[in-house]
PDB file of C-alpha atoms in Angstrom:
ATOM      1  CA  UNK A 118      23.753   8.748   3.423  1.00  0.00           C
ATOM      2  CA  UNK A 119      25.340   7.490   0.225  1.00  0.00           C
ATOM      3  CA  UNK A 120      23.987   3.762  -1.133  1.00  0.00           C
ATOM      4  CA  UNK A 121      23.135   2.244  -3.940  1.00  0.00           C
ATOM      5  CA  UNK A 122      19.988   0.500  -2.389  1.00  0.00           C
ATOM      6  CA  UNK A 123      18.589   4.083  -1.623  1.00  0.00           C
ATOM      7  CA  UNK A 124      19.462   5.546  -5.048  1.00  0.00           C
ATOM      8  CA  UNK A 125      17.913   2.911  -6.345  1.00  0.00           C
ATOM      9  CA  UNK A 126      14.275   4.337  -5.447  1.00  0.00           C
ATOM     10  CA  UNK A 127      12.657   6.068  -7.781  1.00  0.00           C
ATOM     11  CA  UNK A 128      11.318   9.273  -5.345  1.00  0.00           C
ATOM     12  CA  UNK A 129       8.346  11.225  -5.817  1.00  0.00           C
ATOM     13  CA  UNK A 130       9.074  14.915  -6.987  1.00  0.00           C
ATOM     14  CA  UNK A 131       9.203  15.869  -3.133  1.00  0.00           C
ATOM     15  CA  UNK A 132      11.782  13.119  -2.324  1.00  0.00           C
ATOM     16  CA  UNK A 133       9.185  10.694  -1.222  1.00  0.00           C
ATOM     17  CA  UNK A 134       8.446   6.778  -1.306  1.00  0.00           C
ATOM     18  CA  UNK A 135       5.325   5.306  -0.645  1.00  0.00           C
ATOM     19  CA  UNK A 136       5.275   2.802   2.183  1.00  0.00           C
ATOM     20  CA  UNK A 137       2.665   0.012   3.038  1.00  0.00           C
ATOM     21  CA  UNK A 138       3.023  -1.401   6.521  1.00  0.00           C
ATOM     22  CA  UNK A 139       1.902  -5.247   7.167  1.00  0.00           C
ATOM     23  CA  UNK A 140       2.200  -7.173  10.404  1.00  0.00           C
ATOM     24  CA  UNK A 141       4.188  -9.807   9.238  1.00  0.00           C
ATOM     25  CA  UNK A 142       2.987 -12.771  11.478  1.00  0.00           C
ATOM     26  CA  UNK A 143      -0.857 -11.799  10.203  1.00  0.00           C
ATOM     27  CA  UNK A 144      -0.319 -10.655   7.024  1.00  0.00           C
ATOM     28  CA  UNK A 145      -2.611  -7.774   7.887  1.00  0.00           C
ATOM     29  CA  UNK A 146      -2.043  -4.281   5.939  1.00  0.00           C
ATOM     30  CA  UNK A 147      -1.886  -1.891   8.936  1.00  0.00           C
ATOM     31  CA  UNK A 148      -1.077   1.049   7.549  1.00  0.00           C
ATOM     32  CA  UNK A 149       0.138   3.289   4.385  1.00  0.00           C
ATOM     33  CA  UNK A 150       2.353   6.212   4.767  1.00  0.00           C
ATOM     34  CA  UNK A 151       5.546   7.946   3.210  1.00  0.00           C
ATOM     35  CA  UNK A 152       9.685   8.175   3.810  1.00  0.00           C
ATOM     36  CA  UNK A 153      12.040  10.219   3.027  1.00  0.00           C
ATOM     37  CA  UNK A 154      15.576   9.326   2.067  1.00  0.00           C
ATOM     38  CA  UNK A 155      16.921   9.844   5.691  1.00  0.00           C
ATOM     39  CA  UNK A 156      13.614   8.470   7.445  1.00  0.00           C
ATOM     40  CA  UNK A 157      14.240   5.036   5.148  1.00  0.00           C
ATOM     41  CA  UNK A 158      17.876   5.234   6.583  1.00  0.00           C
ATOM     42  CA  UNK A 159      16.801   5.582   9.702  1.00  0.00           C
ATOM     43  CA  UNK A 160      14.168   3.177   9.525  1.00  0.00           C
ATOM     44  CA  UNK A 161      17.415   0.653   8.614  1.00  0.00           C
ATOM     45  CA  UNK A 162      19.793   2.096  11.160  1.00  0.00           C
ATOM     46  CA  UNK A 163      17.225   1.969  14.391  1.00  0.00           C
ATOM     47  CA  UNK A 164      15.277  -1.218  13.156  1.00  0.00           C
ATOM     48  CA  UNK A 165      11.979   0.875  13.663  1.00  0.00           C
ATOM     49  CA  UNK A 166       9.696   2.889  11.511  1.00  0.00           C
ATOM     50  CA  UNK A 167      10.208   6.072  10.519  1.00  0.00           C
ATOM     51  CA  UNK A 168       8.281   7.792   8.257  1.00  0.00           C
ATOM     52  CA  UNK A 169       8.219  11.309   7.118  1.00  0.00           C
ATOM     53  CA  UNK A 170       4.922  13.272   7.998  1.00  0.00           C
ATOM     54  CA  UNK A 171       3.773  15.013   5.341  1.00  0.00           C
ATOM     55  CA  UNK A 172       1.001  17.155   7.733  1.00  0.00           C
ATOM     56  CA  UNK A 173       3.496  18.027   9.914  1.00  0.00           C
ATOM     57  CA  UNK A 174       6.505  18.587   7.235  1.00  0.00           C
ATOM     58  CA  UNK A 175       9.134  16.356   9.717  1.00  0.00           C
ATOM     59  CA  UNK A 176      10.603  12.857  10.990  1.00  0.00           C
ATOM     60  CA  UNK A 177       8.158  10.738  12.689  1.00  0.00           C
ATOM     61  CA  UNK A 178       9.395   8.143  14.505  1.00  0.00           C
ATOM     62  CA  UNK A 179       6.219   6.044  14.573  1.00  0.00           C
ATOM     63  CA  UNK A 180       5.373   5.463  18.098  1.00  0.00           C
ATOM     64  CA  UNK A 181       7.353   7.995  19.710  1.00  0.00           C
ATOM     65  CA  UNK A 182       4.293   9.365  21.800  1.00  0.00           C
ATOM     66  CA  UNK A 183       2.247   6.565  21.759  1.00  0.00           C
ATOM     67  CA  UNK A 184       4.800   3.627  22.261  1.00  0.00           C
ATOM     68  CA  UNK A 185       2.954   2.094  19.291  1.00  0.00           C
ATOM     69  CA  UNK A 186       6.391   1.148  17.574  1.00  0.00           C
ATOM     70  CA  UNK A 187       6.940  -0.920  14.640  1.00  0.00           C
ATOM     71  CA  UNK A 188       9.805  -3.363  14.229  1.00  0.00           C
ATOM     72  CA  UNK A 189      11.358  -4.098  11.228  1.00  0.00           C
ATOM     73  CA  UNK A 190      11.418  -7.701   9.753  1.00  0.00           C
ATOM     74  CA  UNK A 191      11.287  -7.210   6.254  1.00  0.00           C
ATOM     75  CA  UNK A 192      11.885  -4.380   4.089  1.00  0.00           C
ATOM     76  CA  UNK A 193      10.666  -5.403   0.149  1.00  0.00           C
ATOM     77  CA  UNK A 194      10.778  -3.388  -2.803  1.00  0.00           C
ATOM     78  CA  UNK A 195       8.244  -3.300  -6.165  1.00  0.00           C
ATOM     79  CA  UNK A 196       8.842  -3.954  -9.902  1.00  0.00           C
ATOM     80  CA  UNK A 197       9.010   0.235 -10.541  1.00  0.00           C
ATOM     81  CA  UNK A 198      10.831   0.932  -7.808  1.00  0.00           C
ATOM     82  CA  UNK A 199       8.931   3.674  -6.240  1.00  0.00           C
ATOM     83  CA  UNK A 200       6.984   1.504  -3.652  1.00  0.00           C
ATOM     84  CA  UNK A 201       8.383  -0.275  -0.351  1.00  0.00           C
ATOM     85  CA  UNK A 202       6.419  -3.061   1.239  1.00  0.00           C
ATOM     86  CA  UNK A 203       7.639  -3.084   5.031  1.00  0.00           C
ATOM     87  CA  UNK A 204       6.514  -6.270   7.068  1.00  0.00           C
ATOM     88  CA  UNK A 205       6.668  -5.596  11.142  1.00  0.00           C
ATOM     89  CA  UNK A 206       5.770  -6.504  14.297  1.00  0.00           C
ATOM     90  CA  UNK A 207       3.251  -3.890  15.377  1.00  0.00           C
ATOM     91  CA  UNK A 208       4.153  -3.089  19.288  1.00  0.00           C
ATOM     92  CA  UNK A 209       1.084  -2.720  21.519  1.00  0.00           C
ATOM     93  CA  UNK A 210      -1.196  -4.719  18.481  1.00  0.00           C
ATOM     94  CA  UNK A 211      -2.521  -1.151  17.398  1.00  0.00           C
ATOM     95  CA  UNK A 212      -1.226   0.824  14.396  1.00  0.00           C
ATOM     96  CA  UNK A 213      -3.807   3.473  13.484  1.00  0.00           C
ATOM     97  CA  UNK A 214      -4.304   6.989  15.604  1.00  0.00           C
ATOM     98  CA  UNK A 215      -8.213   5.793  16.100  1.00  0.00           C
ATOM     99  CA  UNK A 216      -6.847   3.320  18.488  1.00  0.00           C
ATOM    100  CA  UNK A 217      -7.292   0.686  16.192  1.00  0.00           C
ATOM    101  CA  UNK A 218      -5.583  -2.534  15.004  1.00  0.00           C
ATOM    102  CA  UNK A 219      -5.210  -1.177  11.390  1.00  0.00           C
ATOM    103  CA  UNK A 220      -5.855   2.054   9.739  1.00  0.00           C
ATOM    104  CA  UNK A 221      -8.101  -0.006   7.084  1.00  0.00           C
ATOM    105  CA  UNK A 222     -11.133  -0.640   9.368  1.00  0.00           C
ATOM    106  CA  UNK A 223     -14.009   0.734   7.052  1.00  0.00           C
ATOM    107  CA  UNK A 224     -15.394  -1.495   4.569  1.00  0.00           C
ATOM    108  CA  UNK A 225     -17.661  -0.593   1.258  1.00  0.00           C
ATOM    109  CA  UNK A 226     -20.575  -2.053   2.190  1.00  0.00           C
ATOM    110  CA  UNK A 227     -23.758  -1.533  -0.492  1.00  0.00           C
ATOM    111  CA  UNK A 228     -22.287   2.088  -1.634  1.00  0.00           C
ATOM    112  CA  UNK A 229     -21.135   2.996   2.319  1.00  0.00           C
ATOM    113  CA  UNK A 230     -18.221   2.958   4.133  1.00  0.00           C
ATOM    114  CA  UNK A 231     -19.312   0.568   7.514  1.00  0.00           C
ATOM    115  CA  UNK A 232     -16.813   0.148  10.564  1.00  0.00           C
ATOM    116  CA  UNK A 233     -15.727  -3.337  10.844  1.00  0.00           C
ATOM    117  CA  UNK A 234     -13.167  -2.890  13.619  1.00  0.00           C
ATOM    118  CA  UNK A 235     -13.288  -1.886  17.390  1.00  0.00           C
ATOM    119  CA  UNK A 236     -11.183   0.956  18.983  1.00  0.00           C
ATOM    120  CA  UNK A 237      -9.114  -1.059  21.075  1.00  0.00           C
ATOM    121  CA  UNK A 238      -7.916   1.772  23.188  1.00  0.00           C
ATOM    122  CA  UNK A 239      -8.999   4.684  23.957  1.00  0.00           C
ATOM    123  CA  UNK A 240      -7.161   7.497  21.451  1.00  0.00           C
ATOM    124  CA  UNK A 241      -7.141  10.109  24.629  1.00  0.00           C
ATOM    125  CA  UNK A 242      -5.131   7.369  26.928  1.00  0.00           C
ATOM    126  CA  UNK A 243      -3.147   6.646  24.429  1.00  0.00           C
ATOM    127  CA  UNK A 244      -1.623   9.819  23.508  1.00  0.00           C
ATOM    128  CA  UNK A 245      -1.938  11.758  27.046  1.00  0.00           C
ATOM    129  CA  UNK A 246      -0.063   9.210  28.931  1.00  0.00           C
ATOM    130  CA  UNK A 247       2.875  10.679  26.755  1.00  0.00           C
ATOM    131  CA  UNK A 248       2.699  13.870  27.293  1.00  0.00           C
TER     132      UNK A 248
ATOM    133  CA  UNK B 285     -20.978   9.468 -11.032  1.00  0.00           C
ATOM    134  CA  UNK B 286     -22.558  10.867  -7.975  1.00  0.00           C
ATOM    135  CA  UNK B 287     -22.160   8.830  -4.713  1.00  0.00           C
ATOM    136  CA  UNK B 288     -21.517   9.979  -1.016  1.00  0.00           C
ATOM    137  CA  UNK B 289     -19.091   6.884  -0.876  1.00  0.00           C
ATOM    138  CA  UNK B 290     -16.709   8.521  -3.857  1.00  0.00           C
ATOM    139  CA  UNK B 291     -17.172  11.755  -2.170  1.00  0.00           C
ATOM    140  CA  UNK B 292     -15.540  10.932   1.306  1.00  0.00           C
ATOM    141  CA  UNK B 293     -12.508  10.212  -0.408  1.00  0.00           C
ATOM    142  CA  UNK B 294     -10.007  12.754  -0.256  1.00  0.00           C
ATOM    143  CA  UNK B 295      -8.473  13.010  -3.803  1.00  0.00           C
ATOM    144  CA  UNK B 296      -5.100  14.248  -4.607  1.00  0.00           C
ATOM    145  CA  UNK B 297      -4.910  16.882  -7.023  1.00  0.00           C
ATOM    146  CA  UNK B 298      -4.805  14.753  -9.916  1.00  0.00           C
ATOM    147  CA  UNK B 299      -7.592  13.243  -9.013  1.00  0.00           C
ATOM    148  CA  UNK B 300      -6.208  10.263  -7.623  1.00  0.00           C
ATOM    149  CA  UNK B 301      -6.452   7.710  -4.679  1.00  0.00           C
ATOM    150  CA  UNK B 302      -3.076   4.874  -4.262  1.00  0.00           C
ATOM    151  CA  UNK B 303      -4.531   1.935  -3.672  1.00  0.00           C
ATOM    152  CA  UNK B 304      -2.927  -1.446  -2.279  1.00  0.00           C
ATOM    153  CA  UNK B 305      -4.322  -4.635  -3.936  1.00  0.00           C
ATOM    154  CA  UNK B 306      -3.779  -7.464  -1.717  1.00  0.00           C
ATOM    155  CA  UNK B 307      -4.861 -11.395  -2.222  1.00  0.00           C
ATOM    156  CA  UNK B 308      -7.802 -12.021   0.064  1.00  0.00           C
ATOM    157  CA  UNK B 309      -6.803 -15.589   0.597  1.00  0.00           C
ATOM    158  CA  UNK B 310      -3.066 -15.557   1.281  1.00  0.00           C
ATOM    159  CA  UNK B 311      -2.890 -12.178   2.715  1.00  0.00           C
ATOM    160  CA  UNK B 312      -0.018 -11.378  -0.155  1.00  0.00           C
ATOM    161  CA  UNK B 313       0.300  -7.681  -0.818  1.00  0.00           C
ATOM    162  CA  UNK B 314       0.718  -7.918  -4.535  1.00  0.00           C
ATOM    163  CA  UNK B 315       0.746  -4.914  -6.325  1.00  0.00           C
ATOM    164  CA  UNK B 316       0.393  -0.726  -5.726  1.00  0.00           C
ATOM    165  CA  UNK B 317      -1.702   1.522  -8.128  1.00  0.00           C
ATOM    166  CA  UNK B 318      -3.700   4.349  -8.322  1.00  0.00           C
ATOM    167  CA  UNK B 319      -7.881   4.889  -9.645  1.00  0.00           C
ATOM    168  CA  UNK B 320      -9.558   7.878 -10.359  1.00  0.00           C
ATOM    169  CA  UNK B 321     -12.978   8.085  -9.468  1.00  0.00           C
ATOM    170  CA  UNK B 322     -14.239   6.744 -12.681  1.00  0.00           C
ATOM    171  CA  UNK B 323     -11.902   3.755 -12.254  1.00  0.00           C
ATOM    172  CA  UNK B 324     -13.211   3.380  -8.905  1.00  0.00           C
ATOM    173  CA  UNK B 325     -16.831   3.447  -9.624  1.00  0.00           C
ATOM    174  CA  UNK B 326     -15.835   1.101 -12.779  1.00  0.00           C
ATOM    175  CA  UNK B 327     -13.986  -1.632 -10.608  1.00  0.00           C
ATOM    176  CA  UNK B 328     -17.140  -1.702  -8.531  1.00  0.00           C
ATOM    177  CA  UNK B 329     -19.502  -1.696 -11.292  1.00  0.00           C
ATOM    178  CA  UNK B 330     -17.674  -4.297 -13.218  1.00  0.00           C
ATOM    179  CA  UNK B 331     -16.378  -6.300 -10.181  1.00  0.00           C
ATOM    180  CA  UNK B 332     -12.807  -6.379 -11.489  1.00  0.00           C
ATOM    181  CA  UNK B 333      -9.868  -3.906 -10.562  1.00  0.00           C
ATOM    182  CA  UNK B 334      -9.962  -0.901 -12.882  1.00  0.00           C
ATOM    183  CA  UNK B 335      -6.762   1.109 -12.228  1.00  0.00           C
ATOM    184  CA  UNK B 336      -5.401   4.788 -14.083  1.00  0.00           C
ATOM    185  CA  UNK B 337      -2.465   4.965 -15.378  1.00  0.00           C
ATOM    186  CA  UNK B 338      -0.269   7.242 -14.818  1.00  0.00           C
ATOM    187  CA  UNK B 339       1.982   6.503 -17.425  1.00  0.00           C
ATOM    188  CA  UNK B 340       0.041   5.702 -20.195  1.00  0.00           C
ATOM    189  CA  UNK B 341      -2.756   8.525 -18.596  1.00  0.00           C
ATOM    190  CA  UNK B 342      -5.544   6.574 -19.051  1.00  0.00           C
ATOM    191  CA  UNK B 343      -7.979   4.011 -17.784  1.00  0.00           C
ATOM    192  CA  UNK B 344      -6.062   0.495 -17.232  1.00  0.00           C
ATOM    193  CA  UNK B 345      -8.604  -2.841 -17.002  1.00  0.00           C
ATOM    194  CA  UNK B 346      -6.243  -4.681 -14.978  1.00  0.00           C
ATOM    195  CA  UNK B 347      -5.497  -7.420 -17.249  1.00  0.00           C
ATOM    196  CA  UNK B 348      -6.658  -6.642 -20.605  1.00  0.00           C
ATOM    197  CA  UNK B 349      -3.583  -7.951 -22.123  1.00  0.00           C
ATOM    198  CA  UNK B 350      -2.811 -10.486 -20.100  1.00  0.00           C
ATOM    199  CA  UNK B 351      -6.012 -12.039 -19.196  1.00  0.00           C
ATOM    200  CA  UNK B 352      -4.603 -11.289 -15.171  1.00  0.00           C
ATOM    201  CA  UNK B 353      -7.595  -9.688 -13.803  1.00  0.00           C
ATOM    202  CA  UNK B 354      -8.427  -9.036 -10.390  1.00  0.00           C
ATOM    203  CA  UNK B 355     -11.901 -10.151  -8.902  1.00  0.00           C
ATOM    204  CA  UNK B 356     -13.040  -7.678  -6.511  1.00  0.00           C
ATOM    205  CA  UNK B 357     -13.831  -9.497  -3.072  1.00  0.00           C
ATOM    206  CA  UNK B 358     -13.571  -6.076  -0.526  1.00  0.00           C
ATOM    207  CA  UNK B 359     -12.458  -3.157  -0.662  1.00  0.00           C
ATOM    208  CA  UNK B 360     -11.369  -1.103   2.167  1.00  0.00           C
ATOM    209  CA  UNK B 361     -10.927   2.831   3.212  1.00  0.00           C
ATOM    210  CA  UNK B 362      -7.954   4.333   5.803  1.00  0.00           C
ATOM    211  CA  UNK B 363      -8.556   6.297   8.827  1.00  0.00           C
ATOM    212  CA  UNK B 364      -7.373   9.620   6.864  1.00  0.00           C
ATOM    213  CA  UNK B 365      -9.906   8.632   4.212  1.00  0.00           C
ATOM    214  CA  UNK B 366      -7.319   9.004   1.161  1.00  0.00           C
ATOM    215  CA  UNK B 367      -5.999   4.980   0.896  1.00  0.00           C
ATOM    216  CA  UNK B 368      -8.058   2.254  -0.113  1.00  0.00           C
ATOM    217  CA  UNK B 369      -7.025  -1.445   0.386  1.00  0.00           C
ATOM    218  CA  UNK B 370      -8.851  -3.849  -1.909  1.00  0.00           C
ATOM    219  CA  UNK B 371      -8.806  -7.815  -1.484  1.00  0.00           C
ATOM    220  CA  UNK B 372      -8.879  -9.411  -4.243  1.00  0.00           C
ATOM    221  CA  UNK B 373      -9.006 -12.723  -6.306  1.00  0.00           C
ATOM    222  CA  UNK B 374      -6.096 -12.945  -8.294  1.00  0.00           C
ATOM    223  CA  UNK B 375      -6.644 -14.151 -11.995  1.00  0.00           C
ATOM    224  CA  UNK B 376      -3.534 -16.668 -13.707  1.00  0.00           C
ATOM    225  CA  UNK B 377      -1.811 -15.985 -10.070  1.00  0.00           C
ATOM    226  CA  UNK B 378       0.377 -13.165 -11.412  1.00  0.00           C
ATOM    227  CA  UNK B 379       0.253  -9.630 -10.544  1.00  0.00           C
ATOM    228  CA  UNK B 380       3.596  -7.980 -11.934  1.00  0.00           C
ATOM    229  CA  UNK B 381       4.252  -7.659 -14.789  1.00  0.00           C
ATOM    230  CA  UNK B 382       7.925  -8.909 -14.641  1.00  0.00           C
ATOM    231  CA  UNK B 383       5.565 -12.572 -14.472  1.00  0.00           C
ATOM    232  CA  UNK B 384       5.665 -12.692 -10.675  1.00  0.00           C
ATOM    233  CA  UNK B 385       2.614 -13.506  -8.621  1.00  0.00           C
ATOM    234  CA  UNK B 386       3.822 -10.015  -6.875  1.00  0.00           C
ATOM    235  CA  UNK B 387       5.444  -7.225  -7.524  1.00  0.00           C
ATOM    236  CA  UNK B 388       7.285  -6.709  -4.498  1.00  0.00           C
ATOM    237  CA  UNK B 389       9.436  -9.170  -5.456  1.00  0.00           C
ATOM    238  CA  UNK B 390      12.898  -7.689  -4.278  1.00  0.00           C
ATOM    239  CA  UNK B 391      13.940  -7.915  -0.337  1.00  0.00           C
ATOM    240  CA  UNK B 392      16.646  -5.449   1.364  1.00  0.00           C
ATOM    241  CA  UNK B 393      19.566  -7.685   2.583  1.00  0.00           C
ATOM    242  CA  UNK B 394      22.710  -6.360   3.610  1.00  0.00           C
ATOM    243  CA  UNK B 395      21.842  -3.305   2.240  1.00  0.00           C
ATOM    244  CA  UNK B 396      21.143  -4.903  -1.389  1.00  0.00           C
ATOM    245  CA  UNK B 397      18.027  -5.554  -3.059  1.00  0.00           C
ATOM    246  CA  UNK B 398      17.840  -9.081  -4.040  1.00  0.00           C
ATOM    247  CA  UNK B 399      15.154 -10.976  -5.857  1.00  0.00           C
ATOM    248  CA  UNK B 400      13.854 -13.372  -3.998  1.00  0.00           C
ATOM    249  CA  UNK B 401      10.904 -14.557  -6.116  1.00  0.00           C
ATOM    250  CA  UNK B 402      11.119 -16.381  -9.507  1.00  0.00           C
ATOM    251  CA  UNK B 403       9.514 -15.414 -12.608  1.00  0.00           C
ATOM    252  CA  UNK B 404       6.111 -17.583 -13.047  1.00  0.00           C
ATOM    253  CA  UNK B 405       5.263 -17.229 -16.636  1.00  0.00           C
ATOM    254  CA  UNK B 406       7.587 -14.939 -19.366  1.00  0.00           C
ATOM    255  CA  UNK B 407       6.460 -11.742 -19.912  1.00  0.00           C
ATOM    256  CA  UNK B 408       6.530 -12.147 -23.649  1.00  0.00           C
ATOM    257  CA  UNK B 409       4.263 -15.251 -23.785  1.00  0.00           C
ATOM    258  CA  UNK B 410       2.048 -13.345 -21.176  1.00  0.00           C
ATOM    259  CA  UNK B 411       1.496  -9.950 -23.350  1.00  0.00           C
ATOM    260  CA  UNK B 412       2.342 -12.063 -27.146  1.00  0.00           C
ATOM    261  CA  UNK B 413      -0.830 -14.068 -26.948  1.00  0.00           C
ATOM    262  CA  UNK B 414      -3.303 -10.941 -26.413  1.00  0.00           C
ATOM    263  CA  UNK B 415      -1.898  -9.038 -29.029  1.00  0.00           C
TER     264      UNK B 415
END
C-alpha cells in the first residue's frame, strides 16, 4: 500500500511502530503493542486492530480467538512520528490475555508491583471457547 | 541499584523500558519515552519523570530546560512485564515540545494527518528563558 500518511512514520529498524491502545469513552490505556506497515493498513481498511506480533513473527488481528476486538475511533500520531496513539472501543470490556480490563493492572506500591485489578474472565474460557 | 521491582522488568537490549506518560487527572496520553533503570530508579527517587534519551544518549530530567516537569503520581507495569504506564502531574501543562500540552497532536482523517491541537506557548520562549 502506497500513502503518504504511512510513509510518513518513522519505522523502527524492523519496520515497526509503537502503538498505545486507550478506550476512548474512559480514557483508560489498555494496552501497548506494535504494527507493521500492512497491519496499520489493515487496521484502517477493517476498522479493527491489527497489530503485528512480534512473539509469534505474524498479523494479529486482535481478538480473532478471543472476540476481544477493538474498534477504531481515533487513530493520532506524535511530534517524532514514530508513535501512534489509537483510541477504541474495547469489545467484551477486556483487553489484556490475563482476562483483564487493561494490560496495566500492577501498580508500584512501596518498591513492589501489587495487583490492583480483577480477572474479569476466566483466561481458559476465554480462549477455549475459540478453539 | 538493586531492587526486585527493577528486576521484574524485562529490558530490551539496550537496556531500555518505553514508557507511556499519561495525565492522571484528564486521562490525556501525553507523551512516549523510554528510562533505563537508572532513570527509573531516579524518577522514583526524585518524584519527577527521569527519561533516557535516545538521541542525545543520555539521562533527560524531563523539563530541565523548560521548567515542564512531570510529578510522579503512579506508575504502572503491563501484563508482559516490559511497559510501564506512569500518571502523572503535568508541570506548565505542556508535554511536547512543539508547545502542545501533548504530543500526539496530529489525527488520521481521510487518510491525512492533520493537526488538530494548537500550539500553547512558542517553543523558543519555552527553551530561550532556561538557557
Amino acid at each position: 500500500m502506497s500513502a503518504a500518511w504511512l510513509d510518513a512514520i518513522r519505522w523502527t529498524a524492523d519496520g515497526l511502530v509503537p502503538v498505545i491502545a486507550q478506550q476512548a469513552e474512559s480514557g483508560k490505556v489498555l494496552m501497548f503493542a506494535w504494527m507493521s506497515r500492512e497491519a496499520l493498513a489493515l487496521t484502517v481498511q477493517e476498522g479493527y486492530a491489527v497489530y503485528w506480533s512480534r512473539s509469534r513473527n505474524k498479523l494479529w488481528r486482535k481478538g480473532e480467538q478471543s472476540g476481544h476486538r477493538q474498534k477504531i475511533l481515533e487513530i493520532w500520531f506524535d511530534c517524532d512520528e514514530d508513535v501512534l496513539l489509537i483510541k477504541i472501543e474495547q469489545q467484551g470490556g477486556i483487553a489484556c490475555h490475563t482476562g483483564r480490563e487493561s494490560c496495566f493492572y500492577r501498580k508500584l506500591v512501596n518498591t513492589e508491583w501489587q495487583i490492583m485489578a480483577p480477572v474479569l474472565k476466566d483466561p481458559k474460557i476465554i480462549y477455549k471457547k475459540h478453539e
